[in-house]
Tab-separated table of C-alpha atoms in Angstrom:
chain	number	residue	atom	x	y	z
A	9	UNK	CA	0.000	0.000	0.000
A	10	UNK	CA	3.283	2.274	0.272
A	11	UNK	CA	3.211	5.117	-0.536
A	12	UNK	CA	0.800	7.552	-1.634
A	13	UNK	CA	0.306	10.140	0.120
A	14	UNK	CA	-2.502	11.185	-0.814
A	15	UNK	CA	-6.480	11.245	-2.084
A	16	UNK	CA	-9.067	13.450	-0.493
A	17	UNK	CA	-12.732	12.369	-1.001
A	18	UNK	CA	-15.504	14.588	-1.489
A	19	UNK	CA	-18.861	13.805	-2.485
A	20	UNK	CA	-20.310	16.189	-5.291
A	21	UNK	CA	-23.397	16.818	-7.039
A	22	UNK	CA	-24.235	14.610	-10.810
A	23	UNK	CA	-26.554	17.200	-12.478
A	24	UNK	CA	-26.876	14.170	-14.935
A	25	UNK	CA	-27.770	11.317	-12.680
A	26	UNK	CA	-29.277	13.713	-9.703
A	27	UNK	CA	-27.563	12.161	-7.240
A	28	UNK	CA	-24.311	12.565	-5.416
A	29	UNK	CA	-21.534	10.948	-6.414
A	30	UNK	CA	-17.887	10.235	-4.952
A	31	UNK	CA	-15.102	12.484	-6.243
A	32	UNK	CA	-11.492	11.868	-5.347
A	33	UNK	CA	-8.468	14.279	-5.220
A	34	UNK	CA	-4.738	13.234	-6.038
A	35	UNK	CA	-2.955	15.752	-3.804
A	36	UNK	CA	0.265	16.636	-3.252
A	37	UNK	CA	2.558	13.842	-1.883
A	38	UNK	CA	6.245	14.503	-0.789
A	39	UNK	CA	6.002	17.812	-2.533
A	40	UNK	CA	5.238	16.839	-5.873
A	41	UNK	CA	1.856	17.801	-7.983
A	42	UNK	CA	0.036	14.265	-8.162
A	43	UNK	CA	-2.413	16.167	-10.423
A	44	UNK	CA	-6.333	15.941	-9.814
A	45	UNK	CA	-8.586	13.118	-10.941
A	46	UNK	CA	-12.652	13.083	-10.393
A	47	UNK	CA	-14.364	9.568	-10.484
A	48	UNK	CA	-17.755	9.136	-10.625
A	49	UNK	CA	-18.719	6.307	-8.564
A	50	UNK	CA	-22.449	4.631	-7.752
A	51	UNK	CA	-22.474	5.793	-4.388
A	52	UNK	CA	-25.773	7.450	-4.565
A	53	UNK	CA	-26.649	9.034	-1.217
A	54	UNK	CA	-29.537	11.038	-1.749
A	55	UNK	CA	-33.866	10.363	-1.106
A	56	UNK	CA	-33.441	8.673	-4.747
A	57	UNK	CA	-33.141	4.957	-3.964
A	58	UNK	CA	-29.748	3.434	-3.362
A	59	UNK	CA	-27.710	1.143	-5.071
A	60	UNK	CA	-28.376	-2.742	-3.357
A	61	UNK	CA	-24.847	-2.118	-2.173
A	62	UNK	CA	-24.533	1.277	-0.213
A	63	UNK	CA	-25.917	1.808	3.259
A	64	UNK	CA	-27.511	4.830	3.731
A	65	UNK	CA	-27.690	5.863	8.164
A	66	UNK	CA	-29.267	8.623	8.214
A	67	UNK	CA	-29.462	11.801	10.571
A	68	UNK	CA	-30.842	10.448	14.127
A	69	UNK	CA	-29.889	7.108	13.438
A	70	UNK	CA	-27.612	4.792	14.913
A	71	UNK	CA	-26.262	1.314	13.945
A	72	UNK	CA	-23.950	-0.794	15.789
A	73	UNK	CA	-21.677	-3.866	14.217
A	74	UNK	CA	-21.863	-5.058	10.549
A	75	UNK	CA	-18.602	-5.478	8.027
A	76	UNK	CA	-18.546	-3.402	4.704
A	77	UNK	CA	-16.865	-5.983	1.956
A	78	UNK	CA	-16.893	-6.323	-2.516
A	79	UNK	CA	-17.128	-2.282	-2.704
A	80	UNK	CA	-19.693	-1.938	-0.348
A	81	UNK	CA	-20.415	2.044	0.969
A	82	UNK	CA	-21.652	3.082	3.897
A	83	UNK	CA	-22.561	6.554	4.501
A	84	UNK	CA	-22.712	8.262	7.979
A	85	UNK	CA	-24.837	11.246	8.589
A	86	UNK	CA	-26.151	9.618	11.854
A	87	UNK	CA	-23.468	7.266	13.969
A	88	UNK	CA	-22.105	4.027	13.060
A	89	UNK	CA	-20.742	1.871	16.208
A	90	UNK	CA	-18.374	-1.392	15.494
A	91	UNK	CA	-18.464	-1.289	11.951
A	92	UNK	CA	-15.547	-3.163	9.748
A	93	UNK	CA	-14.493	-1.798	6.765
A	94	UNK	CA	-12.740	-4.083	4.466
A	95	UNK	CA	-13.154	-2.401	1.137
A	96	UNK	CA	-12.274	0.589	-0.327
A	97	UNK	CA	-8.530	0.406	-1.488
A	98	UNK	CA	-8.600	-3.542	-3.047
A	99	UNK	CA	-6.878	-1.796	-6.570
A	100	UNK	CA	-4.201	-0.110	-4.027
A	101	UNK	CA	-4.538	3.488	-3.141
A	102	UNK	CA	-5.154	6.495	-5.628
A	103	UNK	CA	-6.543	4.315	-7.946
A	104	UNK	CA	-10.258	5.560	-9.622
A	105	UNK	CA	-11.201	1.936	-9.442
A	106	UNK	CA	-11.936	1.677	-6.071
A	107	UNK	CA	-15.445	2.229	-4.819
A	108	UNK	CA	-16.751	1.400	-1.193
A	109	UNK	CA	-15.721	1.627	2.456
A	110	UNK	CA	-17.080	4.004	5.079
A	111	UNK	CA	-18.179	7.799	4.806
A	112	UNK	CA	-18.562	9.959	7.220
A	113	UNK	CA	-20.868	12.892	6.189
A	114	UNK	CA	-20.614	16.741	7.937
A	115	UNK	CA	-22.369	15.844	11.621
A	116	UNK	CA	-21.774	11.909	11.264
A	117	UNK	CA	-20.091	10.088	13.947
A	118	UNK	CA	-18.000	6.267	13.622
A	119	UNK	CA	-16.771	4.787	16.949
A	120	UNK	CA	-15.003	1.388	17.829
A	121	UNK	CA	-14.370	1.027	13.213
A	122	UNK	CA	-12.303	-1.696	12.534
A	123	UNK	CA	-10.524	-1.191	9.160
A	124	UNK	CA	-8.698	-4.050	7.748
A	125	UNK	CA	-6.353	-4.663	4.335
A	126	UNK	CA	-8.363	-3.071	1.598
A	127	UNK	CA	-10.610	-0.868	3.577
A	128	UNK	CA	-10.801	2.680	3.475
A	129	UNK	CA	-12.746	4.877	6.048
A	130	UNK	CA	-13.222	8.217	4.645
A	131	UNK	CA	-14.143	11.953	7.176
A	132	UNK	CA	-15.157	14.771	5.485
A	133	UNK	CA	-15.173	18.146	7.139
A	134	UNK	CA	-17.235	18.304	9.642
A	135	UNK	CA	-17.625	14.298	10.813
A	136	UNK	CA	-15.824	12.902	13.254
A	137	UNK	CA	-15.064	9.673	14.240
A	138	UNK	CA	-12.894	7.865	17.747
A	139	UNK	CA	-11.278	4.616	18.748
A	140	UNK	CA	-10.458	3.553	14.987
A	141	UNK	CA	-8.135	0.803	14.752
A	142	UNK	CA	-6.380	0.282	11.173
A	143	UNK	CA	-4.669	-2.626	10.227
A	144	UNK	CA	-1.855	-3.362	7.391
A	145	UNK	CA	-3.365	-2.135	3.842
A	146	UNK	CA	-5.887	-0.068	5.268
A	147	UNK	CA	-6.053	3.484	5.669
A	148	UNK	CA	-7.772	6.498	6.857
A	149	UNK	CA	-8.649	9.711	4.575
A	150	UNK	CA	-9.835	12.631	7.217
A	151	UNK	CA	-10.944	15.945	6.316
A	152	UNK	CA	-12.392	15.883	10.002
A	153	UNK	CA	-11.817	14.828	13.224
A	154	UNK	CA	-10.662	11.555	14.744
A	155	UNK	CA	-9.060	10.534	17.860
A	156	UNK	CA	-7.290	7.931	19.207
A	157	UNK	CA	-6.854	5.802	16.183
A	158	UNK	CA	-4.329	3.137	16.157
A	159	UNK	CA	-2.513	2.671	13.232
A	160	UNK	CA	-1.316	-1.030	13.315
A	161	UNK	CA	0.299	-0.961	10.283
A	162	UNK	CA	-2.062	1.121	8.096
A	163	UNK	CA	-2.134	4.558	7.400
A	164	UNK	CA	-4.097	7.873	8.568
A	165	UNK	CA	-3.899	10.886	6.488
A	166	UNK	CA	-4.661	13.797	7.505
A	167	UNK	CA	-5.487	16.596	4.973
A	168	UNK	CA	-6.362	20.273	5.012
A	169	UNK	CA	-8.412	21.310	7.437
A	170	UNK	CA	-8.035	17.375	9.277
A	171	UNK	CA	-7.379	17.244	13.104
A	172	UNK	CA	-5.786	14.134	14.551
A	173	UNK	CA	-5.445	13.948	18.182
A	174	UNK	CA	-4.203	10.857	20.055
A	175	UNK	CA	-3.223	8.644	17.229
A	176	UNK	CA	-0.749	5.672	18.115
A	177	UNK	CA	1.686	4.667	15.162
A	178	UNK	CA	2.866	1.367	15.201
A	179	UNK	CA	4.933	-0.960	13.192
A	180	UNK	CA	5.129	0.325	9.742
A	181	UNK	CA	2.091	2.416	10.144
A	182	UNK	CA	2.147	5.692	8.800
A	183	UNK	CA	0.675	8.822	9.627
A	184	UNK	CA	1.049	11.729	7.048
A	185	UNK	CA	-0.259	15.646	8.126
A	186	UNK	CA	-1.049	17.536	5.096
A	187	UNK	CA	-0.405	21.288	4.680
A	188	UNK	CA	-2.950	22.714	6.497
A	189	UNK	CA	-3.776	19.946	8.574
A	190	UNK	CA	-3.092	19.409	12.778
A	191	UNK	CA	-1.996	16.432	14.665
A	192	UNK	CA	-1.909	16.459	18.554
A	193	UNK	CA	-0.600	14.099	20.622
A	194	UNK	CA	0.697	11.722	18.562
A	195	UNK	CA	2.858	8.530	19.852
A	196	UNK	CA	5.287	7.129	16.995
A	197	UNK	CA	6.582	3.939	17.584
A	198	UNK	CA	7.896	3.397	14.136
A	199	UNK	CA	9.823	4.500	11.214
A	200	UNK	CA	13.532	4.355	12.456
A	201	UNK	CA	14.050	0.722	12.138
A	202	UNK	CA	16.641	0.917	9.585
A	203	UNK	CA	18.711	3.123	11.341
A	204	UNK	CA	19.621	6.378	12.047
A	205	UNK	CA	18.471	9.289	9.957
A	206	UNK	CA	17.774	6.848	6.923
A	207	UNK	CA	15.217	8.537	4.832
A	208	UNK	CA	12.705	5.818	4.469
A	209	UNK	CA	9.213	8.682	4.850
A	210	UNK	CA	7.021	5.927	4.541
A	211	UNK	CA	6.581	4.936	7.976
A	212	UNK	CA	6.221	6.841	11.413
A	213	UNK	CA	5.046	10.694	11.262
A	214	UNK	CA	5.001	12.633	8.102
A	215	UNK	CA	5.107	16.507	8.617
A	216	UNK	CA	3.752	19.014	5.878
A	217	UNK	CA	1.578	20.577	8.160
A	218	UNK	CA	1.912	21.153	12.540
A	219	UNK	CA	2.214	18.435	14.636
A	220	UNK	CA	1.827	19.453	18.512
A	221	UNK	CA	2.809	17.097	21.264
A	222	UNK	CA	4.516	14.168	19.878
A	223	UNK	CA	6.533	11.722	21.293
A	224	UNK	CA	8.114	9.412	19.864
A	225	UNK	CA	9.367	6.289	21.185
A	226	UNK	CA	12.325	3.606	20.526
A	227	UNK	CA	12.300	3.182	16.684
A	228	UNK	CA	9.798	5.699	16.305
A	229	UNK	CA	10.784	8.835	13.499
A	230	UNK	CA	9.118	11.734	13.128
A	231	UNK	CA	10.476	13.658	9.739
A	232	UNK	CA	9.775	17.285	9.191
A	233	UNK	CA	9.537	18.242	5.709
A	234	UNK	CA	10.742	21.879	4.485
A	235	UNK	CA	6.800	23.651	4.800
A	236	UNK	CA	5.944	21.616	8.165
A	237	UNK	CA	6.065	22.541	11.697
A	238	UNK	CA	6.944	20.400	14.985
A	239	UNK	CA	6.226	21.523	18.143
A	240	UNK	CA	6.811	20.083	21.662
A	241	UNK	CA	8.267	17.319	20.634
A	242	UNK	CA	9.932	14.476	23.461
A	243	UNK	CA	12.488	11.959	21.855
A	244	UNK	CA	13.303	9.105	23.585
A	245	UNK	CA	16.055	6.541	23.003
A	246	UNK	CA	16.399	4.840	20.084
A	247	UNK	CA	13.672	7.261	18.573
A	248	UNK	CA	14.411	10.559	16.372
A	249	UNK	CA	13.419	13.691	14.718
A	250	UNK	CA	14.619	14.659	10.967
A	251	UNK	CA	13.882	18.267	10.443
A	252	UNK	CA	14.251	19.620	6.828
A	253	UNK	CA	11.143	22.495	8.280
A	254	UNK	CA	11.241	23.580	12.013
A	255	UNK	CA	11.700	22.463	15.109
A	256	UNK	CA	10.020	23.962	18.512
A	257	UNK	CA	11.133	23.007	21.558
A	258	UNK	CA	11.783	19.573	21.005
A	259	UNK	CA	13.317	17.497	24.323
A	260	UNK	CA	15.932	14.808	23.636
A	261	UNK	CA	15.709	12.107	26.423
A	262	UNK	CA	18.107	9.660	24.678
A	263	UNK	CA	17.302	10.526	21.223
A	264	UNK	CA	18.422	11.813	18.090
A	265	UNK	CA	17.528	15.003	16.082
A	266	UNK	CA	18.890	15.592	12.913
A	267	UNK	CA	18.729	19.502	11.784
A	268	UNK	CA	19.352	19.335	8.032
A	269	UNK	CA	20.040	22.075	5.343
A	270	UNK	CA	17.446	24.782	5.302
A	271	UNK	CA	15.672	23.219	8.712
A	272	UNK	CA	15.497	25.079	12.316
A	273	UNK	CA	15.654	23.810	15.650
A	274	UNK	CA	14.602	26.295	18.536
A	275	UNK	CA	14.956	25.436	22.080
A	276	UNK	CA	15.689	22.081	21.695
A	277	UNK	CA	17.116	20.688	25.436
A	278	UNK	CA	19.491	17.610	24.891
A	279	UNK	CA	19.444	15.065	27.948
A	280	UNK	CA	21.326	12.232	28.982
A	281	UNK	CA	22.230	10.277	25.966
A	282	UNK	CA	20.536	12.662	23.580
A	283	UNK	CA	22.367	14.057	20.689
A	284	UNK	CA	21.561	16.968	18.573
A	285	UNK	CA	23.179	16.689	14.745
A	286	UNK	CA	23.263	20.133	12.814
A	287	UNK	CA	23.930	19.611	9.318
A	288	UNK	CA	25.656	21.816	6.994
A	289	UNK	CA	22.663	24.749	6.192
A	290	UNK	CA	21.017	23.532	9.614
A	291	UNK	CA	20.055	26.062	12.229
């Protein structure tokens, strides 16, 4: 499923079929234009009658449990408890083939979502969802809210406008913050397994955006690319910080940071054990 970065879902209006339909938005990844592509999907979610395979809960309404599978959509204007979401990225991400998984509409709610390999659960601005746990091949699009999801080897991303507060990133998950786009409290237990400062970016914290509050673990990595922001960041042994943007007040308690050319590092307190690398056009 590596490595994407990134397509934002919308849904818009078909003047032709009078229903809404799902559009999706290559955006940037790793600072390169990934261009825009709309595909019009069947997800009807209007009073016209849906497809036999999309699940409409509506305003008011709440369902708990069911599994979403074979391009299945759900759409959440109400709240959806202990769904699993298993479709949605089967042709790999940023593809316009894939159709399904779970939507969460402006005022829907998803708690307790399982997303497994394949699945895709989608926030749009203004829904908000908690206590998502995504497995390996999964991932998470959010224009919303979410917190406390557990990346257990799947991804979150986090696009303009996104807030993600309390995710937990472990092995070879991946949690990318968009321009734009917040993440608070954020543990990172992943992404510095092959060593120190080895550019991998495809697992661990991504930063094009602010990330407030991290800390990241043994093996954890947290890179800072030239537009993002990192602030109050705690490094621990074994863990570190690449900065290529800035740095705020990061605290080394064993760890690395690695300042390199063109990134800042402000008040940055090295520890016991902690070591502080300022590369040639660091600050």
């Amino acid at each position: 499923m590596k490595r994407h970065l990134n397509t934002s879902y919308r849904l818009v209006w078909n003047h032709i079929t009078g229903t809404l339909v799902v559009a999706s938005e290559l955006a940037r990844s790793r600072g390169k234009r990934a261009g825009v592509a709309v595909a019009l999907s069947l997800a009807a979610v209007t009073s016209v009658p849906a497809l036999a395979a999309d699940k409409v809960v509506q305003a008011g309404e709440t369902v708990n449990d069911g599994t979403l599978t074979n391009h299945d959509n759900q759409i959440v204007l109400g709240t959806a408890n202990g769904m699993t979401i298993s479709t949605g990225l089967e042709y790999g991400p940023d593809n316009e083939a894939n159709t399904g998984g779970q939507w969460i509409q402006n005022g829907g709610i998803a708690n307790n979502t399982t997303v497994t390999g394949g699945g895709l659960q989608r926030v749009n601005a203004g829904g908000s969802v908690s206590d998502t746990v995504i497995s390996a091949g999964g991932g998470q699009s959010l224009q919303g809210q979410a917190v406390n999801t557990t990346l257990n080897g799947g991804e979150q991303w986090v696009h303009e406008g996104g807030i993600a507060t309390g995710t937990v990133i472990n092995e070879k998950g991946w949690q990318a913050i968009k321009s734009g786009a917040v993440a608070t409290d954020t543990v990172v237990n992943t992404g510095a397994e092959g060593g120190p400062d080895a550019e991998n970016g495809d697992t661990g914290q991504t930063v094009y955006g602010d990330a407030v509050r991290t800390t990241i673990n043994k093996n954890g990595r947290q890179i800072v690319a030239a537009e993002g922001t990192a602030n109050t960041t705690v490094v621990y042994a074994g863990g570190d910080q690449t900065v290529h943007g800035h740095a705020l007040d990061t605290t080394l308690n064993g760890g690395y940071q690695y300042v390199h050319n063109g990134g800042t590092a402000s008040g940055t307190v090295v520890n016991s054990d902690g070591w502080q690398i300022v590369k040639n056009g660091g600050v």
